[in-house]
Tab-separated table of C-alpha atoms and ligand atoms in Angstrom:
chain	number	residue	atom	x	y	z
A	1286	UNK	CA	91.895	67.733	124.509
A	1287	UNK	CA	95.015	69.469	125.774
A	1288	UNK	CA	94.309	72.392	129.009
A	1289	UNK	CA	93.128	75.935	127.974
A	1290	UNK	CA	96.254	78.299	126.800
A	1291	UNK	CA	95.399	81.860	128.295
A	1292	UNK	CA	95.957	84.377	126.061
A	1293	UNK	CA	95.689	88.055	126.187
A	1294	UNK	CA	94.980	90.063	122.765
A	1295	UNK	CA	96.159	93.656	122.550
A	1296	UNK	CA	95.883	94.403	119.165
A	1297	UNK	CA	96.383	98.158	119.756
A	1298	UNK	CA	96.249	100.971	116.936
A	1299	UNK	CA	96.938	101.108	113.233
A	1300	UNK	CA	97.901	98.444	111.323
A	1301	UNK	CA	97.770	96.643	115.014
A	1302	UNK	CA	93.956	95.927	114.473
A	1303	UNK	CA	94.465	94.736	111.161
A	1304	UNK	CA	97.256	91.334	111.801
A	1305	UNK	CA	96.218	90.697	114.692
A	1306	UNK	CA	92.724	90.012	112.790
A	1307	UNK	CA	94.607	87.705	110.537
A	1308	UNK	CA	95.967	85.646	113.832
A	1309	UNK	CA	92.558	85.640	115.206
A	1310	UNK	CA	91.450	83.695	111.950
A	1311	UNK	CA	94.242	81.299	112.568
A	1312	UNK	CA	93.581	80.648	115.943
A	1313	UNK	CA	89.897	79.956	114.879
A	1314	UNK	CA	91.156	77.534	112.682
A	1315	UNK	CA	93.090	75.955	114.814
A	1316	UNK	CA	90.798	75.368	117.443
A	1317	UNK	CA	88.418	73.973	115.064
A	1318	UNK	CA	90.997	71.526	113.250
A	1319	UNK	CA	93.661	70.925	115.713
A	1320	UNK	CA	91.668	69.760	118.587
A	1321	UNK	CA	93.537	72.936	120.761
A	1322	UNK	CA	91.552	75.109	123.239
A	1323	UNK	CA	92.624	78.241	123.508
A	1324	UNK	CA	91.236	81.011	126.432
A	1325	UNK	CA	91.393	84.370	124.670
A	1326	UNK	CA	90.620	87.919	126.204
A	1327	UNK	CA	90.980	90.735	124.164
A	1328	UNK	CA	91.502	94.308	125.489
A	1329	UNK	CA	92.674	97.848	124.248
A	1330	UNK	CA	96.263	99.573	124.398
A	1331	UNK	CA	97.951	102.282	123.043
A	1332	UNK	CA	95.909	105.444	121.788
A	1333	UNK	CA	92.715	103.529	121.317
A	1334	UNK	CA	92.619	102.868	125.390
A	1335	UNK	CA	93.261	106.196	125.607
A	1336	UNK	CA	90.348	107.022	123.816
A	1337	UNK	CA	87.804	105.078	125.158
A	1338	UNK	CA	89.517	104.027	128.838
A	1339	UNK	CA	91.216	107.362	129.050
A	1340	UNK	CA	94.956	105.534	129.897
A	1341	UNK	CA	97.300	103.888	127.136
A	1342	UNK	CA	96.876	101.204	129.602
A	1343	UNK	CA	93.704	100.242	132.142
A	1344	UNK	CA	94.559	98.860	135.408
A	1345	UNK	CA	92.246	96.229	134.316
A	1346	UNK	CA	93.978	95.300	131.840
A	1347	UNK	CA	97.787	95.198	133.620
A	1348	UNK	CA	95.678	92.784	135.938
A	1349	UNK	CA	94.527	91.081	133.244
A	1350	UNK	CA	98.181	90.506	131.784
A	1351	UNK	CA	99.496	89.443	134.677
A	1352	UNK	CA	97.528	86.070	135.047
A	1353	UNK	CA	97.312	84.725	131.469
A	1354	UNK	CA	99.885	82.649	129.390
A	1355	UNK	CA	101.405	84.816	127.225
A	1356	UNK	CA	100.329	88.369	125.504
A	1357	UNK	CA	99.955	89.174	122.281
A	1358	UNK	CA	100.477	92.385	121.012
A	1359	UNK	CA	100.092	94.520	117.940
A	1360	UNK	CA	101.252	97.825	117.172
A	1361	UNK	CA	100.397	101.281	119.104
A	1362	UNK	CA	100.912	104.661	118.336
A	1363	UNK	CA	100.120	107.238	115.301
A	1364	UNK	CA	99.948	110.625	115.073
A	1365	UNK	CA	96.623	111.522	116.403
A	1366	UNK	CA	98.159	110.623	119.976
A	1367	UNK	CA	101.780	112.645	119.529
A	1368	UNK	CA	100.780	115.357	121.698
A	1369	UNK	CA	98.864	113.837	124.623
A	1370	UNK	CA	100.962	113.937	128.199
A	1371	UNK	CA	103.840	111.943	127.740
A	1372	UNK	CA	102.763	109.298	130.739
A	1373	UNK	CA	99.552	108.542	128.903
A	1374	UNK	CA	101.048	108.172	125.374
A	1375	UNK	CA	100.239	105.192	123.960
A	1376	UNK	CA	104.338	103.902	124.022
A	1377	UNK	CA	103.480	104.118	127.918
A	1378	UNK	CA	101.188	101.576	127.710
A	1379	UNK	CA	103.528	99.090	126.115
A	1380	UNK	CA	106.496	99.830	128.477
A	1381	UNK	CA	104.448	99.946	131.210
A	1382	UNK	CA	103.465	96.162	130.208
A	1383	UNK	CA	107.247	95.173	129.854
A	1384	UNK	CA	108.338	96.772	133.055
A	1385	UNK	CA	105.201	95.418	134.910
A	1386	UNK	CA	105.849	91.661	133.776
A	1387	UNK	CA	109.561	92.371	133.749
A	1388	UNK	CA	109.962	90.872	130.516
A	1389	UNK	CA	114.438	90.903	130.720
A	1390	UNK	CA	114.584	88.739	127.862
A	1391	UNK	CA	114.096	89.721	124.113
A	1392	UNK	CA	114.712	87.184	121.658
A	1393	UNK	CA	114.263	88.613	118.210
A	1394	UNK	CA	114.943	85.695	115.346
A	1395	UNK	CA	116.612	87.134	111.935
A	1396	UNK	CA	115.231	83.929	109.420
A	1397	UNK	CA	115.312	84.289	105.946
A	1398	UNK	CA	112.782	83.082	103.572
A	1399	UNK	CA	114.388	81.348	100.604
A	1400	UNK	CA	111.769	82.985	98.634
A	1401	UNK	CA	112.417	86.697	100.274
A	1402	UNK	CA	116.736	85.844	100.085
A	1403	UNK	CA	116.742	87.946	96.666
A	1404	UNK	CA	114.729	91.078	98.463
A	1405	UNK	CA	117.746	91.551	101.712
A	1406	UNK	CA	120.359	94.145	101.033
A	1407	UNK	CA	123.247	91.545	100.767
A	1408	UNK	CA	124.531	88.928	98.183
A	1409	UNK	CA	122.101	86.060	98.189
A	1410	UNK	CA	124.824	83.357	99.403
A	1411	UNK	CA	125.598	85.177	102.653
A	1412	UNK	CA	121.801	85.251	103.730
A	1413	UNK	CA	120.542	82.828	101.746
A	1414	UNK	CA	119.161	80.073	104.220
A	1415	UNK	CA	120.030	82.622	107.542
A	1416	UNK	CA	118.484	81.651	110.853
A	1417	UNK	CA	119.966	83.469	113.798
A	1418	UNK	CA	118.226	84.551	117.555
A	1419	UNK	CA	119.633	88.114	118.952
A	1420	UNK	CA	118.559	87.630	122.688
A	1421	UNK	CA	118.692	91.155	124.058
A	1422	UNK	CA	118.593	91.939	128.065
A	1423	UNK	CA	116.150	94.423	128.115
A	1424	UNK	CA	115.509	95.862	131.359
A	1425	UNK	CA	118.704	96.750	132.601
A	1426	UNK	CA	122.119	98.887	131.026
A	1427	UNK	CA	122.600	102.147	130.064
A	1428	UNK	CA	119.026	102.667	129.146
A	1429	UNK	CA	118.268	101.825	132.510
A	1430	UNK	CA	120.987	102.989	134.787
A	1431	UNK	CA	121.651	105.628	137.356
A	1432	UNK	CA	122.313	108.293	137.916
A	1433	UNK	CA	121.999	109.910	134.742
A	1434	UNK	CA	120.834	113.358	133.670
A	1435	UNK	CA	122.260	116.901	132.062
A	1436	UNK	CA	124.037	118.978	134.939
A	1437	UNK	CA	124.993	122.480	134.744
A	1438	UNK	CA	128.749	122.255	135.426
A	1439	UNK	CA	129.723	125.926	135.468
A	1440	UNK	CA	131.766	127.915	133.076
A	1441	UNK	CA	128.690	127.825	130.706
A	1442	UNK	CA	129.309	123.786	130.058
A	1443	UNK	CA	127.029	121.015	130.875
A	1444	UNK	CA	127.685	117.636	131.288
A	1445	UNK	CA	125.187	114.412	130.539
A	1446	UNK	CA	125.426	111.431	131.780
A	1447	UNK	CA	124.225	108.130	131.536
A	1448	UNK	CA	125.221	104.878	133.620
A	1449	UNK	CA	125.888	101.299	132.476
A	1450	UNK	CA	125.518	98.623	134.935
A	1451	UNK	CA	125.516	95.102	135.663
A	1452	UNK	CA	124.148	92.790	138.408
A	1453	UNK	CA	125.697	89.314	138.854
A	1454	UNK	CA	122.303	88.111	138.322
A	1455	UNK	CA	120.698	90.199	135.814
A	1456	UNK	CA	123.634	88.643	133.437
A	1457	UNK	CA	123.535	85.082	135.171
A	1458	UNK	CA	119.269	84.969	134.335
A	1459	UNK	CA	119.470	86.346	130.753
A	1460	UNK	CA	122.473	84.128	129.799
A	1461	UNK	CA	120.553	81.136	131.180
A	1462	UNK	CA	118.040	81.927	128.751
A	1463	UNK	CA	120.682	81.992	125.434
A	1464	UNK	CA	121.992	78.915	126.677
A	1465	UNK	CA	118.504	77.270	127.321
A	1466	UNK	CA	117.573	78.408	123.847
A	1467	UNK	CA	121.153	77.384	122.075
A	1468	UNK	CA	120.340	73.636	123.150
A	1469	UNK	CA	117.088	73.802	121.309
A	1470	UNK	CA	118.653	74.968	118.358
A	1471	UNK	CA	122.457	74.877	117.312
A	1472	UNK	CA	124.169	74.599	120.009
A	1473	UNK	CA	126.062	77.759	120.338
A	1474	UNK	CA	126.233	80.980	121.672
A	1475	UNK	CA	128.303	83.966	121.368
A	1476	UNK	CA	128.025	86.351	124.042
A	1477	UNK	CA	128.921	89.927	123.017
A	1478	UNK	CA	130.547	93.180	124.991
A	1479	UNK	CA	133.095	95.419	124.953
A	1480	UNK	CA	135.502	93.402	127.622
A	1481	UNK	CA	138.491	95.477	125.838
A	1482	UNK	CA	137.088	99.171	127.113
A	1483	UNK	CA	134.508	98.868	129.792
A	1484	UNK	CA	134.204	97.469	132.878
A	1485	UNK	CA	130.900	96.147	132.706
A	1486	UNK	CA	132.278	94.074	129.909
A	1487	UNK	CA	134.676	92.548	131.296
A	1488	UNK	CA	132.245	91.661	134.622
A	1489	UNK	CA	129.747	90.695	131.726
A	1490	UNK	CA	132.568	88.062	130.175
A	1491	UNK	CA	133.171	86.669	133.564
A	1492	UNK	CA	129.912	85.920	134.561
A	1493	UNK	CA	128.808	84.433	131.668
A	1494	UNK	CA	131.913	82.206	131.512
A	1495	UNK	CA	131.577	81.155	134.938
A	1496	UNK	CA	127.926	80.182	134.642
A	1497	UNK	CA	128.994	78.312	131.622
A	1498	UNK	CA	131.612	76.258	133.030
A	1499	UNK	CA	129.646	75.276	135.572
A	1500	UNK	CA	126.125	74.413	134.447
A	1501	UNK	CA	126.437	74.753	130.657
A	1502	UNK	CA	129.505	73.025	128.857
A	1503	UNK	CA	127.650	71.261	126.856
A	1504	UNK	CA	126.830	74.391	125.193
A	1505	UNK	CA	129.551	76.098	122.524
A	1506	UNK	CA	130.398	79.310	124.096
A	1507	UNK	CA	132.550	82.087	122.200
A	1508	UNK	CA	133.056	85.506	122.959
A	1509	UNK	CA	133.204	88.924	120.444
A	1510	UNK	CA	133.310	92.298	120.927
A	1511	UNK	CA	130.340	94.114	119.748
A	1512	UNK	CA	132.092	96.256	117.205
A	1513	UNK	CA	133.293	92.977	115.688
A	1514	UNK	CA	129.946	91.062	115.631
A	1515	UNK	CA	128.194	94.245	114.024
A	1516	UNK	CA	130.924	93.543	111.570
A	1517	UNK	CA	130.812	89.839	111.552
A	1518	UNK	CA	127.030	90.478	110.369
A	1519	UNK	CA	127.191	91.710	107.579
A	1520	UNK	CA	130.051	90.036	106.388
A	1521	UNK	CA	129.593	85.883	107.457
A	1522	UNK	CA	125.988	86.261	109.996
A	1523	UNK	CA	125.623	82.607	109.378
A	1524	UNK	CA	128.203	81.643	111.339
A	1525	UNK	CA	126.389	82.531	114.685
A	1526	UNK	CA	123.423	80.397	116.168
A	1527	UNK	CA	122.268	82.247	119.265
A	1528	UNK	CA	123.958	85.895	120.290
A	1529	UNK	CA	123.799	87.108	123.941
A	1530	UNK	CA	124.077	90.631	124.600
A	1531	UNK	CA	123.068	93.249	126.618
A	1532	UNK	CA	120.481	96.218	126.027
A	1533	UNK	CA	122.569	98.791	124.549
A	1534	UNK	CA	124.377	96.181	122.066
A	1535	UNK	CA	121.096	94.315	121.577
A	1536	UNK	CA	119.289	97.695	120.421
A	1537	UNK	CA	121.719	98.102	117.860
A	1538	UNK	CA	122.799	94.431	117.064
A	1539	UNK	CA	118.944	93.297	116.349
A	1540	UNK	CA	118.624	96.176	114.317
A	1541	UNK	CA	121.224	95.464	111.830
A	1542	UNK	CA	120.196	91.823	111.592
A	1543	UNK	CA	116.497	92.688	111.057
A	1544	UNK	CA	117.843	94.389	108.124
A	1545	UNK	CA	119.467	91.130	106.495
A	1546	UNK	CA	116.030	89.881	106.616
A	1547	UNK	CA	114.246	92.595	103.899
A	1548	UNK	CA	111.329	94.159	105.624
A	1549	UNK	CA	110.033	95.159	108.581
A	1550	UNK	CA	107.093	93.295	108.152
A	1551	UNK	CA	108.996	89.762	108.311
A	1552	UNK	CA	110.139	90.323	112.028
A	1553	UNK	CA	108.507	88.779	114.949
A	1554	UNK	CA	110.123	88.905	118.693
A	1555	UNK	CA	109.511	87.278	122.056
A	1556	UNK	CA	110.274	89.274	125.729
A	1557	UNK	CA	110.368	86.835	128.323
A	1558	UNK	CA	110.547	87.318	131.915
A	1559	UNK	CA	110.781	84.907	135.179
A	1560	UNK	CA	109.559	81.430	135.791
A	1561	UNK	CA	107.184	81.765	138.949
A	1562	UNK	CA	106.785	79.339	141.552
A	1563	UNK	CA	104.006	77.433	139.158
A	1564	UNK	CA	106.164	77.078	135.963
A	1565	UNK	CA	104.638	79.836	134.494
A	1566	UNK	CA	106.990	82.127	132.506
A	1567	UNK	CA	105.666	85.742	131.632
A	1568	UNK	CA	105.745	86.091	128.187
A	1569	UNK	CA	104.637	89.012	125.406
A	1570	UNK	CA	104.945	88.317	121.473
A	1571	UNK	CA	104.548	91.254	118.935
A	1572	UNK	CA	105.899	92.124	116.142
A	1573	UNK	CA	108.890	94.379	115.810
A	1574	UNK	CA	107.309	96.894	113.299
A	1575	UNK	CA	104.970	99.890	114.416
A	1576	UNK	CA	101.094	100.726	113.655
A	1577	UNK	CA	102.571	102.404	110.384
A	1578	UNK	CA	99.987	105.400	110.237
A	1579	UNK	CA	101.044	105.904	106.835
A	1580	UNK	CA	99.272	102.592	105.479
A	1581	UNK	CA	96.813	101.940	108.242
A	1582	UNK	CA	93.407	101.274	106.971
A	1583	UNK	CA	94.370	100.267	103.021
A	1584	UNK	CA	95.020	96.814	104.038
A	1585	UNK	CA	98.646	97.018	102.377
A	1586	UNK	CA	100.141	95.925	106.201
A	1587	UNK	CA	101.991	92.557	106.237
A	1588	UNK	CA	100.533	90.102	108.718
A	1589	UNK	CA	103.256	87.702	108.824
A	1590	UNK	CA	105.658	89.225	111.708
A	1591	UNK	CA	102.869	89.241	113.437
A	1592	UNK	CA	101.207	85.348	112.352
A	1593	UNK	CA	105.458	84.667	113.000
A	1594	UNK	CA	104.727	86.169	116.665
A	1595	UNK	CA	102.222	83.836	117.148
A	1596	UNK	CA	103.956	80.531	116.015
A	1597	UNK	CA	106.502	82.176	118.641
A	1598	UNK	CA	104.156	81.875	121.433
A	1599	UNK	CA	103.313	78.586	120.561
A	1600	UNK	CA	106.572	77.177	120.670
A	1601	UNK	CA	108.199	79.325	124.033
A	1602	UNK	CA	105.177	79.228	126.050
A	1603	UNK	CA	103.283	76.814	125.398
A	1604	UNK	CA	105.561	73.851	124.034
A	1605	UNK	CA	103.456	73.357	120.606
A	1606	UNK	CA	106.695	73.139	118.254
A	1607	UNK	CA	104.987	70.890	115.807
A	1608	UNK	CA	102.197	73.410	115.255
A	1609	UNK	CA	104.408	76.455	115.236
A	1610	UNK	CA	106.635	74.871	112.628
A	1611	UNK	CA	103.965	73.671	110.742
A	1612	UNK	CA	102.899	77.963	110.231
A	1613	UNK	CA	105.939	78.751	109.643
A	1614	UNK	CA	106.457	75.728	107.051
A	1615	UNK	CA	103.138	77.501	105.477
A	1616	UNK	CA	104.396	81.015	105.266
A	1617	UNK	CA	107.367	79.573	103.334
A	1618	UNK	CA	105.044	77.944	100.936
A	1619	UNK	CA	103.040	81.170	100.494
A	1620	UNK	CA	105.823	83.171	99.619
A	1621	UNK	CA	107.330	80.425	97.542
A	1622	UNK	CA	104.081	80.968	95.446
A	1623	UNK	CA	105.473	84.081	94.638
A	1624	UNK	CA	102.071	85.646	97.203
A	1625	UNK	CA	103.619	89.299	98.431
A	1626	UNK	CA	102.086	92.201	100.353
A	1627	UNK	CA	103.465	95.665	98.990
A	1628	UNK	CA	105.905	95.703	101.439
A	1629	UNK	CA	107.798	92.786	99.909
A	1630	UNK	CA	107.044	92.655	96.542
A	1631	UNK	CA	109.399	93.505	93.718
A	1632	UNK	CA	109.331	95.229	90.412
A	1633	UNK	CA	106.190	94.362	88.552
A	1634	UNK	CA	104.729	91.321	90.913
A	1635	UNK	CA	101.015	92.264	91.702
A	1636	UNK	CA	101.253	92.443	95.435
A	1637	UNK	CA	97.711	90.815	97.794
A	1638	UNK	CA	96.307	92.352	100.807
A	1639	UNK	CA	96.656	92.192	104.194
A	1640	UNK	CA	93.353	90.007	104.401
A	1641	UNK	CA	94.429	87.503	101.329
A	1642	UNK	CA	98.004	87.156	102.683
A	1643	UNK	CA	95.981	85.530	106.029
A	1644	UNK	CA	93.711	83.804	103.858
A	1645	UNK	CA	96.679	81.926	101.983
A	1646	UNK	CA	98.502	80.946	105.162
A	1647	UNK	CA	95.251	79.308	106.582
A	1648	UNK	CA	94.580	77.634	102.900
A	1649	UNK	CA	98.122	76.512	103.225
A	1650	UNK	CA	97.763	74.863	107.169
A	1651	UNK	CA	94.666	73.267	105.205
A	1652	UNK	CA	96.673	71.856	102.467
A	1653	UNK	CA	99.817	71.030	104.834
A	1654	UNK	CA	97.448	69.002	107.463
A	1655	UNK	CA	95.024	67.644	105.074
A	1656	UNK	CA	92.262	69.595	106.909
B	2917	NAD	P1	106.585	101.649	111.745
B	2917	NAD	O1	107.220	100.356	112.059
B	2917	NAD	O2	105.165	101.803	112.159
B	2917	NAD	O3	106.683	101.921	110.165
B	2917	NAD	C1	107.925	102.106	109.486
B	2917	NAD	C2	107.717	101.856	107.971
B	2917	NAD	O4	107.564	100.443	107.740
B	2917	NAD	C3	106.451	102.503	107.427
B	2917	NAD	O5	106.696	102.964	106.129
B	2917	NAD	C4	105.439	101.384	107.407
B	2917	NAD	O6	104.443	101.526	106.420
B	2917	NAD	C5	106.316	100.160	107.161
B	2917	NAD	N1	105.762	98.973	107.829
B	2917	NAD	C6	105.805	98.704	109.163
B	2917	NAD	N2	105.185	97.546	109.417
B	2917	NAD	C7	104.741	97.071	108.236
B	2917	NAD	C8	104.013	95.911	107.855
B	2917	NAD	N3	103.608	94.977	108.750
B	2917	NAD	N4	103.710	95.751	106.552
B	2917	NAD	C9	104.104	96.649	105.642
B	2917	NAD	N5	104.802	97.762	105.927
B	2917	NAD	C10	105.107	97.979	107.225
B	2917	NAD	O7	107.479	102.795	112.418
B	2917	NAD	P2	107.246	104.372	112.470
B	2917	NAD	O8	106.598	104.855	111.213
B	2917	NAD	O9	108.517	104.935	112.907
B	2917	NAD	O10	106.212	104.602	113.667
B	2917	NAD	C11	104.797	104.698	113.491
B	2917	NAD	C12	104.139	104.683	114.867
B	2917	NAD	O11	104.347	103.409	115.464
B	2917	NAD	C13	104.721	105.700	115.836
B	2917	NAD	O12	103.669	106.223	116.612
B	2917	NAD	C14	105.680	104.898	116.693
B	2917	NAD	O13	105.856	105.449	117.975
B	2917	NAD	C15	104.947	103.578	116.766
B	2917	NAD	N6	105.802	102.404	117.013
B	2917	NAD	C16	105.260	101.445	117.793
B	2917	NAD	C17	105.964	100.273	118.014
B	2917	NAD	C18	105.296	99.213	118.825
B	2917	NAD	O14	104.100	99.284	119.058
B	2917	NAD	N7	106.015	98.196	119.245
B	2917	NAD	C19	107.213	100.062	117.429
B	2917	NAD	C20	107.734	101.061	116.585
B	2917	NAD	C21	107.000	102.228	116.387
């Protein structure tokens, strides 16, 4: 039987609770038909820590985090916990997780379901059969730079700013991840700035040339500026394979390529962070959508971003591509059944809860491995 997999479960608040149940079913199931041992620890985040553990994170917990595998998170947040002190909201406790593992890499997948192709906002032949990666550096940039602040600068007038900067090797480690990722995929990335108006473009172009030319040339490289590819997007997104960018671009980039995909709750993402001494990479999963206050509880939430989350952590952390493609070959089947939560059902189509849309993915691994 392969090693134990250390996981960490965080399902958090809202609609959090309520997929991460559904991956909890699938991970029984796998154990028990896929001769896999998994070693899972489940803890609180977000406003329900803060309830019961008084933090939106316990120290415990961090620790906790810090040694397993991978995490896997759900959603936190809701209005019960809007006007707590901002340090102990229950955001804090995520950020605090991303900082604290330095997670600089988010890779956030835009794949469209043949079934769901009809349900995206474009024509059905330019998304039809999409499957693009936004990797996103996500620790450093504007969001992150300094100084910044508002100033009084006399005369009445203040003046904000913010700072965007670059290391050599904040760009050199999140481009070896878009390249690392291209090869097990298409082959190519396309690393985005704004070389033609900033300076940290044009030091972002360089580096990421130079790294390619001289460990990576086996890898297509091509370069846009990010006004262009937010363009490009909408009009041909199927001609890029992997897109490097940085956090500012990736913010907005991943945004508008979620949205080629339908709904919200069809959109899984990965951060990673370093490879330590033992191999180990740090690694988080979640979903991209919140804990949806406004449906928590009805069991109307999709599970799949976050069952897609999952078959993420399979494959980038712990190297189990046949099983992760073998869920994601079932949630194609499921939808292809015409099975839809609310979220993604159309016109008159009877839409399935939360709870059967886990149940048919797990009848469907049955049916798919004969177990
Ligand atoms: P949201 O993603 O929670 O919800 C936006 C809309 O999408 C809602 O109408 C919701 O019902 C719908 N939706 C989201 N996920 C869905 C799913 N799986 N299935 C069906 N429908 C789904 O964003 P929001 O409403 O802006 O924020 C709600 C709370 O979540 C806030 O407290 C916010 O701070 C928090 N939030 C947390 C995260 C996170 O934990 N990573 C991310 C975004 C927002």
């Amino acid at each position: 039987m392969p090693s134990n997999k250390k996981i960490l479960i965080l399902p958090g608040d809202g609609i959090g609770v309520e997929v991460m149940n559904e991956v909890l079913n699938i991970i029984d199931w796998m154990v028990k038909n896929k001769s896999v041992s998994f070693e899972v620890t489940e803890r609180l985040v977000g406003g329900t820590a803060y309830d019961k553990e008084g933090d939106s994170i316990s120290d415990t917990t961090m620790e906790e985090a810090l040694k397993v595998d991978a995490v896997l998170f759900g959603a936190v947040g809701g209005p019960k916990w809007d006007n707590i002190e901002r340090s102990k909201r229950p955001e804090a406790g995520l950020l605090r997780l991303r900082k604290d593992l330095d997670l600089f890499a988010n890779l956030r997948p835009a794949v469209v379901f043949d079934a769901l192709a009809e349900s995206s906002s474009l024509k059905l032949d330019i998304v039809k059969g999409l499957d693009i990666l936004i990797l996103r550096e996500l620790t450093s940039g504007v969001y992150f730079g300094k100084p910044r602040g508002i100033e009084k600068i006399g005369n009445n007038e203040e003046k904000a700013i913010d700072t965007q900067s670059y290391t050599t090797s904040e760009v050199v480690r999140i481009s070896r991840v878009a390249f690392d990722l291209a090869k097990k995929r298409s082959n190519n990335v396309t690393s985005v700035e704004k070389s033609n108006v900033m300076e940290t473009g044009i030091f972002w172009r360089n580096v990421v040339k130079e790294l390619h030319l001289k460990e990576y040339n086996d890898v297509k490289l091509d370069h846009m500026l990010a006004d262009n590819c937010a363009m490009q997007l909408v009009r041909n997104p199927k001609q890029f394979d992997v897109i490097l960018t940085d956090n500012l671009f990736g913010d907005l980039l991943s945004d508008i390529a979620a949205m080629l995909t339908g709904s919200l709750g069809m959109l899984p993402s990965a951060s990673l962070g370093n490879i330590d001494e033992n191999g180990k990479r740090a690694a988080m999963y979640e979903p991209v959508h919140g804990s949806a206050p406004d449906i928590a509880g009805q069991g109307k939430a999709n599970p799949l971003a976050m069952i897609m989350s999952f078959a993420m952590m399979l494959k980038y952390s712990f190297d189990m591509n046949e099983d992760s493609e073998l869920i994601e070959k079932a949630i194609q089947n499921v939808l292809s059944k015409g099975l839809r939560t609310p979220d993604i059902k159309q016109g008159s189509e009877t839409a399935i809860s939360t709870k059967d849309m886990g149940k048919a993915v797990i009848d469907e691994l049955k049916h798919l491995s004969g177990k």
